[in-house]
Tab-separated table of C-alpha atoms and ligand atoms in Angstrom:
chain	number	residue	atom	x	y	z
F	1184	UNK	CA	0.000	0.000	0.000
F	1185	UNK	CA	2.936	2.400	0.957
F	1186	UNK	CA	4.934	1.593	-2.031
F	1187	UNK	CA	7.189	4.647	-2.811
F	1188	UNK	CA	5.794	6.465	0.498
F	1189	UNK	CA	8.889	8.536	2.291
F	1190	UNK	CA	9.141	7.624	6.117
F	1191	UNK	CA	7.906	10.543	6.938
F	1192	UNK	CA	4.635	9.841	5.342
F	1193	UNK	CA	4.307	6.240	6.108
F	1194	UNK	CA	4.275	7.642	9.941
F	1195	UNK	CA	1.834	10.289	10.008
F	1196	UNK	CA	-2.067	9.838	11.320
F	1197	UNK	CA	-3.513	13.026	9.552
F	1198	UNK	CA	-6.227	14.849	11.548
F	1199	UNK	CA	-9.842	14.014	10.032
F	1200	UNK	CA	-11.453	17.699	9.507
F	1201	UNK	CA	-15.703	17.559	9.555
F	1202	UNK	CA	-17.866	16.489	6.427
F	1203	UNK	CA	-18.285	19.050	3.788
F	1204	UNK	CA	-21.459	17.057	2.141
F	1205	UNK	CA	-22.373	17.195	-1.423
F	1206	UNK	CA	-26.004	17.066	-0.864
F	1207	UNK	CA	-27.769	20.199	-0.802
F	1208	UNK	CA	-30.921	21.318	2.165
F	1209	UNK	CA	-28.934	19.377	5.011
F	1210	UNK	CA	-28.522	21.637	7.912
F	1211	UNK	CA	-25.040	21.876	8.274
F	1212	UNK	CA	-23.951	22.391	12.060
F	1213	UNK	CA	-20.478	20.121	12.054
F	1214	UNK	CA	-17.012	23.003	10.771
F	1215	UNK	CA	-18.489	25.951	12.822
F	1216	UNK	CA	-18.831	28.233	9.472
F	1217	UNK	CA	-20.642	31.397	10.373
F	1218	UNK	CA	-24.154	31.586	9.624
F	1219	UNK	CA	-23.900	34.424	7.472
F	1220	UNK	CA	-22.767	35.515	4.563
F	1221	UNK	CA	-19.704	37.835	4.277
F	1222	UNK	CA	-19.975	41.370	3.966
F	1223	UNK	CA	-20.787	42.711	0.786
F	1224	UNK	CA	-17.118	45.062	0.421
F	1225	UNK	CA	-15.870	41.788	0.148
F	1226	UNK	CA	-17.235	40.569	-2.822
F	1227	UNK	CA	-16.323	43.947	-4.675
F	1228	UNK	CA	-12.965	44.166	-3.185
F	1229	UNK	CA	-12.403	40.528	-4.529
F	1230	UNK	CA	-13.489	41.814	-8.237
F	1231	UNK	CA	-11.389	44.618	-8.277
F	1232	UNK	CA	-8.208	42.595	-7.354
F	1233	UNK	CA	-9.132	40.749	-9.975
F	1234	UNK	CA	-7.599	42.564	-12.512
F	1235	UNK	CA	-3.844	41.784	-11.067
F	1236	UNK	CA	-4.663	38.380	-11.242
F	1237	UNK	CA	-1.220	38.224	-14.316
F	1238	UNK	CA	0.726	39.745	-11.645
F	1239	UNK	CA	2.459	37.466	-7.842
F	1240	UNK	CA	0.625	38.293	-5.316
F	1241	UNK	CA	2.342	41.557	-3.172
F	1242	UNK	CA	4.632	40.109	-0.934
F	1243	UNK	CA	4.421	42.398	2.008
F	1244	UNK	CA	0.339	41.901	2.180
F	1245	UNK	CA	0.380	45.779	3.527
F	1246	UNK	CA	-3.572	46.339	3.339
F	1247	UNK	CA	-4.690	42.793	4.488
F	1248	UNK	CA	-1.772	42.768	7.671
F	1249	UNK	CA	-2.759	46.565	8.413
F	1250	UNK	CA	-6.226	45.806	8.534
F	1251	UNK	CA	-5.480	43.125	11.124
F	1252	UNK	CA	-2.882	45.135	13.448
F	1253	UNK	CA	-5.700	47.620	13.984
F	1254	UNK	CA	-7.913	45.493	15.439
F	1255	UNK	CA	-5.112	45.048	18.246
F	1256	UNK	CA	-3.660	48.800	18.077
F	1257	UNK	CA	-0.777	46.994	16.946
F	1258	UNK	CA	1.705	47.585	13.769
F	1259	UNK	CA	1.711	45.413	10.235
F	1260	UNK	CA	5.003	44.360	11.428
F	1261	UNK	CA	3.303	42.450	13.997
F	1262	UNK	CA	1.353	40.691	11.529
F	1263	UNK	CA	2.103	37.682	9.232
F	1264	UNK	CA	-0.770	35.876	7.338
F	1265	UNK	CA	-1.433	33.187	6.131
F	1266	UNK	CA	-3.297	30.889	3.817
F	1267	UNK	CA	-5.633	29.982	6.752
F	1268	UNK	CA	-4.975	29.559	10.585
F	1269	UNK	CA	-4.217	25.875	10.147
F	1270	UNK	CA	-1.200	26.933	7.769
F	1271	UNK	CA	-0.221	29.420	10.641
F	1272	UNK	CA	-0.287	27.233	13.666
F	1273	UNK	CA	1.362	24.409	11.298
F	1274	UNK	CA	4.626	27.027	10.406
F	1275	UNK	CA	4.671	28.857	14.406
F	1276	UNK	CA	5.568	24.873	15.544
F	1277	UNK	CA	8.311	24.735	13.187
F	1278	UNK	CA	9.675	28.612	13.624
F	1279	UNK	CA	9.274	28.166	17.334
F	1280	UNK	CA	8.881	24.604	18.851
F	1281	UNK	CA	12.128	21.781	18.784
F	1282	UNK	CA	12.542	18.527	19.177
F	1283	UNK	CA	12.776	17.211	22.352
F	1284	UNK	CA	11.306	19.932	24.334
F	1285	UNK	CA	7.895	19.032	25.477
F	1286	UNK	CA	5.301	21.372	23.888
F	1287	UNK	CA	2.296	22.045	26.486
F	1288	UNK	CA	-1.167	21.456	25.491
F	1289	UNK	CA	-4.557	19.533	26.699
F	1290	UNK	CA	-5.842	16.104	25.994
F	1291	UNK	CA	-9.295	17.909	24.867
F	1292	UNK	CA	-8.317	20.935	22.768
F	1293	UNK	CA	-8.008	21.247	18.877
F	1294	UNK	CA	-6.693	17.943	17.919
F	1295	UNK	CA	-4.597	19.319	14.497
F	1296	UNK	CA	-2.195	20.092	17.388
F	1297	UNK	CA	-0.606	16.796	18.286
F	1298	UNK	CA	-0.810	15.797	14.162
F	1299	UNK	CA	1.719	18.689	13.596
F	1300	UNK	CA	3.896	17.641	16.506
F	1301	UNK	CA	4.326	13.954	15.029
F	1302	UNK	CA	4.943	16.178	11.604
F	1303	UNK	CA	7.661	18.193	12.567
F	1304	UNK	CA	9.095	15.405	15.310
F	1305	UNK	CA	7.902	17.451	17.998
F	1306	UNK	CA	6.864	16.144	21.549
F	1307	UNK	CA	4.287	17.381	23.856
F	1308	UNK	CA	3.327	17.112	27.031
F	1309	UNK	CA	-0.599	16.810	27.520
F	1310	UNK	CA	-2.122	17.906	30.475
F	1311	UNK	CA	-5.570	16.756	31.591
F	1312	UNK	CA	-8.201	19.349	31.505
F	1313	UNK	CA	-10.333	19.719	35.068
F	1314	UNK	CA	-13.309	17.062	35.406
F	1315	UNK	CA	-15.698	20.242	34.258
F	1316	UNK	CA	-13.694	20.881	31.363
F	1317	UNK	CA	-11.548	23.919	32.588
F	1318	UNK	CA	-7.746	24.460	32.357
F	1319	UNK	CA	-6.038	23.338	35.139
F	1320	UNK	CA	-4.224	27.103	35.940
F	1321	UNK	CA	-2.145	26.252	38.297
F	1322	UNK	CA	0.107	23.141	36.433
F	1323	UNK	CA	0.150	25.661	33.501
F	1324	UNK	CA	3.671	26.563	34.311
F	1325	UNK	CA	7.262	25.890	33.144
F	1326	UNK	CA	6.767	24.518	30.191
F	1327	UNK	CA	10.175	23.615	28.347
F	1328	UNK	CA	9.165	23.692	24.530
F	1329	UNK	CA	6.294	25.779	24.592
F	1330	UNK	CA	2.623	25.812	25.050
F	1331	UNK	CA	-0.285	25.575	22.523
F	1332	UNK	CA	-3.596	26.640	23.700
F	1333	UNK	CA	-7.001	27.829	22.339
F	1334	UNK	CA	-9.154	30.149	23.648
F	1335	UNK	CA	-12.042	29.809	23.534
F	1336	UNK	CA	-11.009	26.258	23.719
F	1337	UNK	CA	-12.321	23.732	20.974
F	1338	UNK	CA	-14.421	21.320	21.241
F	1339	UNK	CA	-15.566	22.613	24.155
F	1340	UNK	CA	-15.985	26.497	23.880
F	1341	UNK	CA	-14.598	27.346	27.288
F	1342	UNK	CA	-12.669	30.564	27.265
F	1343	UNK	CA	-10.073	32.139	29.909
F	1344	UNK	CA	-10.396	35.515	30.755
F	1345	UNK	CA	-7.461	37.713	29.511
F	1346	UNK	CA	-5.765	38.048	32.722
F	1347	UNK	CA	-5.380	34.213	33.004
F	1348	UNK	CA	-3.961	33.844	29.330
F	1349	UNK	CA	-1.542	36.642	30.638
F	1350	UNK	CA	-0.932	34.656	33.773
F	1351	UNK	CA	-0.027	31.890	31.402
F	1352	UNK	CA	2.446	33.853	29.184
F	1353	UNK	CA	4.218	34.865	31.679
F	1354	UNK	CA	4.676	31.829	33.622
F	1355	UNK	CA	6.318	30.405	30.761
F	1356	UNK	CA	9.953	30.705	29.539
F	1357	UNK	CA	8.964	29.863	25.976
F	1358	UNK	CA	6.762	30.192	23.110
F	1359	UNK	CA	3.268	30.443	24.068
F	1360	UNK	CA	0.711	30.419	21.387
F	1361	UNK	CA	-2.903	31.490	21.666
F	1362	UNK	CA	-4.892	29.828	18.843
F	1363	UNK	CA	-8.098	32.683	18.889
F	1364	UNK	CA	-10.060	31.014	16.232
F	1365	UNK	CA	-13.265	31.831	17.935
F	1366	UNK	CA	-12.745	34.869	18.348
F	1367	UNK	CA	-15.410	37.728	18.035
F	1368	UNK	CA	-18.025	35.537	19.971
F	1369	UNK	CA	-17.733	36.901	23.771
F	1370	UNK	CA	-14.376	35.571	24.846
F	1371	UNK	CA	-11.706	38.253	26.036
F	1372	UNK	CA	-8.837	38.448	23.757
F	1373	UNK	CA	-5.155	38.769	24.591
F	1374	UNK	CA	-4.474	40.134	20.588
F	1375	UNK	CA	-3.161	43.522	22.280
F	1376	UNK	CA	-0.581	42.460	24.550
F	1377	UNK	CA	2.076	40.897	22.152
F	1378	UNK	CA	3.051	44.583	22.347
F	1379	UNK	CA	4.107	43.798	26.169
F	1380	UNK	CA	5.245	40.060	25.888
F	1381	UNK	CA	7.875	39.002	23.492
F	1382	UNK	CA	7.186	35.277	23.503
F	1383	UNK	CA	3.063	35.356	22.875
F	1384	UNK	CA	2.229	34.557	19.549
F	1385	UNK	CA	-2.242	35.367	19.091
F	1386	UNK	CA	-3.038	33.277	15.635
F	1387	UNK	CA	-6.422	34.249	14.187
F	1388	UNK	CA	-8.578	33.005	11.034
F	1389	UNK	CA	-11.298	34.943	8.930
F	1390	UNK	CA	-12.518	31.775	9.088
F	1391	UNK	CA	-15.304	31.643	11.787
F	1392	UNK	CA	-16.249	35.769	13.139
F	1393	UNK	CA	-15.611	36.747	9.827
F	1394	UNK	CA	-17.473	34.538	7.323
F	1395	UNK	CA	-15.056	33.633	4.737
F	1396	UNK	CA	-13.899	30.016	5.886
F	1397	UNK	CA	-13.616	29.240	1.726
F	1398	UNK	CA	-11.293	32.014	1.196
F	1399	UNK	CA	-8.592	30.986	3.173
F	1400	UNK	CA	-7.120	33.786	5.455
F	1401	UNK	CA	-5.527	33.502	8.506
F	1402	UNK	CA	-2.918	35.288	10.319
F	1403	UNK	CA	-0.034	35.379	13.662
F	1404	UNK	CA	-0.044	39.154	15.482
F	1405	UNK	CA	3.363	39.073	17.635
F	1406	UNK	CA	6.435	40.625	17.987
F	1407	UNK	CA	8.709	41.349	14.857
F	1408	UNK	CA	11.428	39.112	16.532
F	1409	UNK	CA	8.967	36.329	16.291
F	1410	UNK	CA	7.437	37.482	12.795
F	1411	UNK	CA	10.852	37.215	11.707
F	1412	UNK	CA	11.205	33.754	12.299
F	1413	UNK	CA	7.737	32.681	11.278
F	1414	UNK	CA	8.802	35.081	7.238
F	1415	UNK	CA	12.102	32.348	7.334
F	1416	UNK	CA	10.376	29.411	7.561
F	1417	UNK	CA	7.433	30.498	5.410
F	1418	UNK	CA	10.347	31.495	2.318
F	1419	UNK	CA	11.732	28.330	3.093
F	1420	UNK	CA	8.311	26.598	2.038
F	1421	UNK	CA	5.911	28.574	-0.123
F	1422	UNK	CA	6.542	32.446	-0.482
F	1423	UNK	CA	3.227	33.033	-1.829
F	1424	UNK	CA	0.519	31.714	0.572
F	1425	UNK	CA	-2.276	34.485	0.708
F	1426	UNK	CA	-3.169	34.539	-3.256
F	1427	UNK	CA	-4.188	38.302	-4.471
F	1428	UNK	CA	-7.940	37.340	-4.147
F	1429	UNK	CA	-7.532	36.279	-1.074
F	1430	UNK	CA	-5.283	39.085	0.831
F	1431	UNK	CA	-8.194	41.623	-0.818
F	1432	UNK	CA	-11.299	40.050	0.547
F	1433	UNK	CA	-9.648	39.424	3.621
F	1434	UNK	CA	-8.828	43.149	4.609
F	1435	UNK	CA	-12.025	44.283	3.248
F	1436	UNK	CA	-13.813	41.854	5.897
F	1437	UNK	CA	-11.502	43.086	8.585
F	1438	UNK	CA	-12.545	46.472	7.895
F	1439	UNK	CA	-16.106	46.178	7.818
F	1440	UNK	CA	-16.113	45.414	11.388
F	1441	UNK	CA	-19.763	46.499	12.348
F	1442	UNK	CA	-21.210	44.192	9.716
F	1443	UNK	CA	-19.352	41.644	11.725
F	1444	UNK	CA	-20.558	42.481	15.042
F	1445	UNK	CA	-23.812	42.519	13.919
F	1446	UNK	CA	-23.670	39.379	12.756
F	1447	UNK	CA	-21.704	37.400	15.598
F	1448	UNK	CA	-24.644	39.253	18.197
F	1449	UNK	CA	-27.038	37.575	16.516
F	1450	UNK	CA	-25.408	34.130	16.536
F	1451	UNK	CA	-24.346	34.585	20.523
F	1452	UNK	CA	-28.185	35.442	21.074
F	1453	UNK	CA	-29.070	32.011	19.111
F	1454	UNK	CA	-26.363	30.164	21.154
F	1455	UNK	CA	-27.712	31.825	24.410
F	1456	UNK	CA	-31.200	30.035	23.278
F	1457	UNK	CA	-30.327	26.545	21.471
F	1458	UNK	CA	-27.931	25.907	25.270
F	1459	UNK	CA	-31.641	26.972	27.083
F	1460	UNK	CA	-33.439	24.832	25.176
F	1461	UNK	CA	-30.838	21.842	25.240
F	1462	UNK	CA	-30.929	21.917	29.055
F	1463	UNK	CA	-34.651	22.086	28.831
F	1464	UNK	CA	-34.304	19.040	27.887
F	1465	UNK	CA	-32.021	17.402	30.221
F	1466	UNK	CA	-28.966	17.926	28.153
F	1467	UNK	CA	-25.772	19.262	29.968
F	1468	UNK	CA	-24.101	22.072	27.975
F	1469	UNK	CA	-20.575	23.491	28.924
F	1470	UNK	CA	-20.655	27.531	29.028
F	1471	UNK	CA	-19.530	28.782	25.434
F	1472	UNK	CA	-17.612	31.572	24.232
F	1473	UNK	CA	-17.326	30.329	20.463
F	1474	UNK	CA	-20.292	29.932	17.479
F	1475	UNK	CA	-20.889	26.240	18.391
F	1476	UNK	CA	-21.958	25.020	22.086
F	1477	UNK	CA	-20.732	21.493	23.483
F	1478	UNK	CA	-23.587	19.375	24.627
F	1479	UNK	CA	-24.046	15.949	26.444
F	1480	UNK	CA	-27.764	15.103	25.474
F	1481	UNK	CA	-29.367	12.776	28.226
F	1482	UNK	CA	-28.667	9.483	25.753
F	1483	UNK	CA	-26.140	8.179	24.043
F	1484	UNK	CA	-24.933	11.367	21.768
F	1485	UNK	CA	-23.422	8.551	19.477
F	1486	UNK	CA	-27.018	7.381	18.456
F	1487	UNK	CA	-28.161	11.316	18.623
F	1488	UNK	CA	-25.773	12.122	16.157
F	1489	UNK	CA	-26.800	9.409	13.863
F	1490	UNK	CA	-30.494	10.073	14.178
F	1491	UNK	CA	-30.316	13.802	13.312
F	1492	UNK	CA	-27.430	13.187	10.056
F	1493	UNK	CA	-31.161	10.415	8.849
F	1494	UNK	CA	-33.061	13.352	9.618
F	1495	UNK	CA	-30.448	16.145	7.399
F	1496	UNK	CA	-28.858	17.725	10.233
F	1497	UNK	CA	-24.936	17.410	10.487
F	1498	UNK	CA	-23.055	18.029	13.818
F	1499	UNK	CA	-20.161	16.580	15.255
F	1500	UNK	CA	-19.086	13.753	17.462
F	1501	UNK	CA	-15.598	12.755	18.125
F	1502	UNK	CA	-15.615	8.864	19.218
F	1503	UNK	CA	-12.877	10.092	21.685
F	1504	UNK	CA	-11.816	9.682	25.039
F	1505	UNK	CA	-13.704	11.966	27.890
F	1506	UNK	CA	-15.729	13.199	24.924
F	1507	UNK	CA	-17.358	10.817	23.097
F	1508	UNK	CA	-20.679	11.586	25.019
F	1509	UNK	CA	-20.933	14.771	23.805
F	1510	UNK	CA	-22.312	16.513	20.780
F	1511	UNK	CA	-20.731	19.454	19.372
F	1512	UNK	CA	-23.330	21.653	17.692
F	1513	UNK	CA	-22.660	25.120	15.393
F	1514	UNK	CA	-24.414	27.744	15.892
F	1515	UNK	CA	-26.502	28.500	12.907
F	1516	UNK	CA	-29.162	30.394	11.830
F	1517	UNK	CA	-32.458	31.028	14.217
F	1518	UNK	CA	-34.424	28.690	11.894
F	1519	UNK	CA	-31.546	26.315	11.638
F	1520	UNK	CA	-31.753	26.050	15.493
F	1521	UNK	CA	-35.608	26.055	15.574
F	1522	UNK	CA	-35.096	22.192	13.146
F	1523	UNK	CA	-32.607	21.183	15.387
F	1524	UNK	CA	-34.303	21.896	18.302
F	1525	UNK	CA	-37.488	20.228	17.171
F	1526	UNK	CA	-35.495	17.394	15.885
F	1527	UNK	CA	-33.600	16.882	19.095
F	1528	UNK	CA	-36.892	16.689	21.241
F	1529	UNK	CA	-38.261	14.177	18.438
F	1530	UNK	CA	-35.680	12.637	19.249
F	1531	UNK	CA	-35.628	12.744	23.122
F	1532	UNK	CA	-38.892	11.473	23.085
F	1533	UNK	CA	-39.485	9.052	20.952
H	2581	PLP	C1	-11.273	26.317	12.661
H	2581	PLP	C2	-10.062	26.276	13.543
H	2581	PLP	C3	-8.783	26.584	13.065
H	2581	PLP	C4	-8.414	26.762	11.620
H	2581	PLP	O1	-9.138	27.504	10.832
H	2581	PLP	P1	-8.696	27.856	9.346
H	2581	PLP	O2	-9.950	27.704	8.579
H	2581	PLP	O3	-7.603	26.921	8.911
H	2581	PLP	O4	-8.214	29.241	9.418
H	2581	PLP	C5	-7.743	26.632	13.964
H	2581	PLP	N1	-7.916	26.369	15.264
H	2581	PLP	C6	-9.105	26.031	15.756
H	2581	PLP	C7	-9.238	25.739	17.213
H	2581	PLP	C8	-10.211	25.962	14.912
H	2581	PLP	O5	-11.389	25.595	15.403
């Protein structure tokens, strides 16, 4: 089967990302797109780059990194982005992490994280979350390699508050790396404060708050030291990630910012109301920061999950450790929410 395979890629188990289906009217609650469409600026900022389209993309991506520093009162040259967040995190373990210095993270977090360790040879040393699902604060310390953490965490949307992440950072003689991919839905960001900290590195995607998970954009705010090493390994790789299209739409979302807002109210409102109604019904839900909520419904969620994909809703369960009880469930629109929560007390019932 491996014929011709390197080592390398004989050894890897790849992470398994959620269905995209082919089939048209399912509710689809399993990636955590946003519920809405992208702002309109983007689709004409998108057409206008078009006409460069002969030309490399511009190296320097002034417009699309500017338009992210200002969200953090921060400079472009504490920006480099990328084609997606997953591209971002992947490079920031192999400009920062080693070999043989444990990287910190937590057996339920974002499970790309330990594929891209076994990638790049990398070790890490997992630490248990709390029984309620909460980061143990007071082992997060001394870490030798570094430390990889999301907040608001995923799968479970449990966020710290700012002052904890800051704890965290500074507790640590190393790399620590704050994957904010849900950000823009309630949790307190840390974006600001790689002005004060010269080993934080905030990594962000358009992805989720800002509708455009097809486009590709993602980026690292940090200190230029740390930019520096993240531009070698990048023009060691691929020097043109973020395509012309792409860098375009990207700062033309970031700059429509109340569109945004607007948006991600909506979708914490809905999320406020699908957790009330999922307790309603005996289901436990852990306290969300993110566009999806984490639920344990009050049977198996294995069977749950099968009876809603029959019924053309899609939503995630991870046949994991600790986990594999729960249901995690994206946030979409009110009338998306309305089938779901009809389906899930058909369900409950019957
Ligand atoms: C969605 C997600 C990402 C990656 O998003 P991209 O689409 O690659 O930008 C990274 N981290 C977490 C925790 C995510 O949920």
């Amino acid at each position: 089967m491996k014929k011709y395979w390197s080592r390398k890629a004989s050894s890897l188990s790849p992470y398994t990302a959620g269905e995209q289906p082919k089939i048209k009217n399912l509710i689809k609650l399993n990636t955590n797109e946003n519920a809405y469409p992208p702002s309109p600026n983007v689709f004409s900022a998108i057409e206008a780059a078009g006409a460069h389209l002969r030309k490399y993309p511009l190296l320097a991506m002034d417009a699309l990194a500017e338009a992210a520093a200002r969200a953090g009162g921060l400079a472009p040259e504490n920006i480099f982005c990328s084609n997606g967040s997953d591209e971002a995190l992947a490079l920031c373990f192999l400009a920062f992490f080693d070999p043989g210095k444990p990287v910190l993270t937590m057996d339920v977090t974002y499970s790309f994280y330990p594929v891209w360790a076994k990638l790049f040879d990398i070790t890490m040393q997992i630490l248990p979350l709390n029984d309620d699902f909460t980061v143990p604060l007071q082992e997060m310390t001394g870490a030798r390699g570094g430390v990889v953490l999301a907040n608001p965490n995923a799968p479970t949307g449990i966020a710290l508050s700012a002052g904890e992440v800051e704890k965290i950072v500074r507790q640590n003689d190393c790399v620590v790396i704050v994957d904010e991919a849900y950000f823009g839905f309630g949790a307190q960001s840390v974006l600001s404060l790689v002005k004060k900290y010269n080993n934080l590195a905030v990594v962000r995607t358009l992805s989720k708050s800002h509708s455009l998970a097809g486009l590709r954009v993602g980026y690292v705010a940090a200190n230029p030291n740390l930019i520096s090493a993240l531009l070698a390994v990048r023009d060691s790789f691929n020097s043109y990630p973020v395509g012309t299209l792409a860098q375009a739409g990207g700062a033309a979302a970031l700059a429509d910012e109340a569109y945004y807002k607007a948006n991600n109210e909506k979708i914490i409102k809905t999320r406020e109301y699908t957790a009330d109604a999922l307790k309603a019904m005996g289901a436990e839900v852990l306290p969300s920061a993110a566009n999806f909520i984490f639920a344990r419904p009050p049977v198996p969620a294995e069977k749950v999950f099968k009876k809603l994909r029959e019924k053309g809703i899609v939503v995630r369960w991870f046949n994991k450790e600790r986990i594999s009880g729960y249901l995690r469930v994206s946030i979409g629109t009110m009338e998306e929410m309305e089938c779901f929560i009809g389906e899930m007390k058909r369900i409950l019932n019957g």
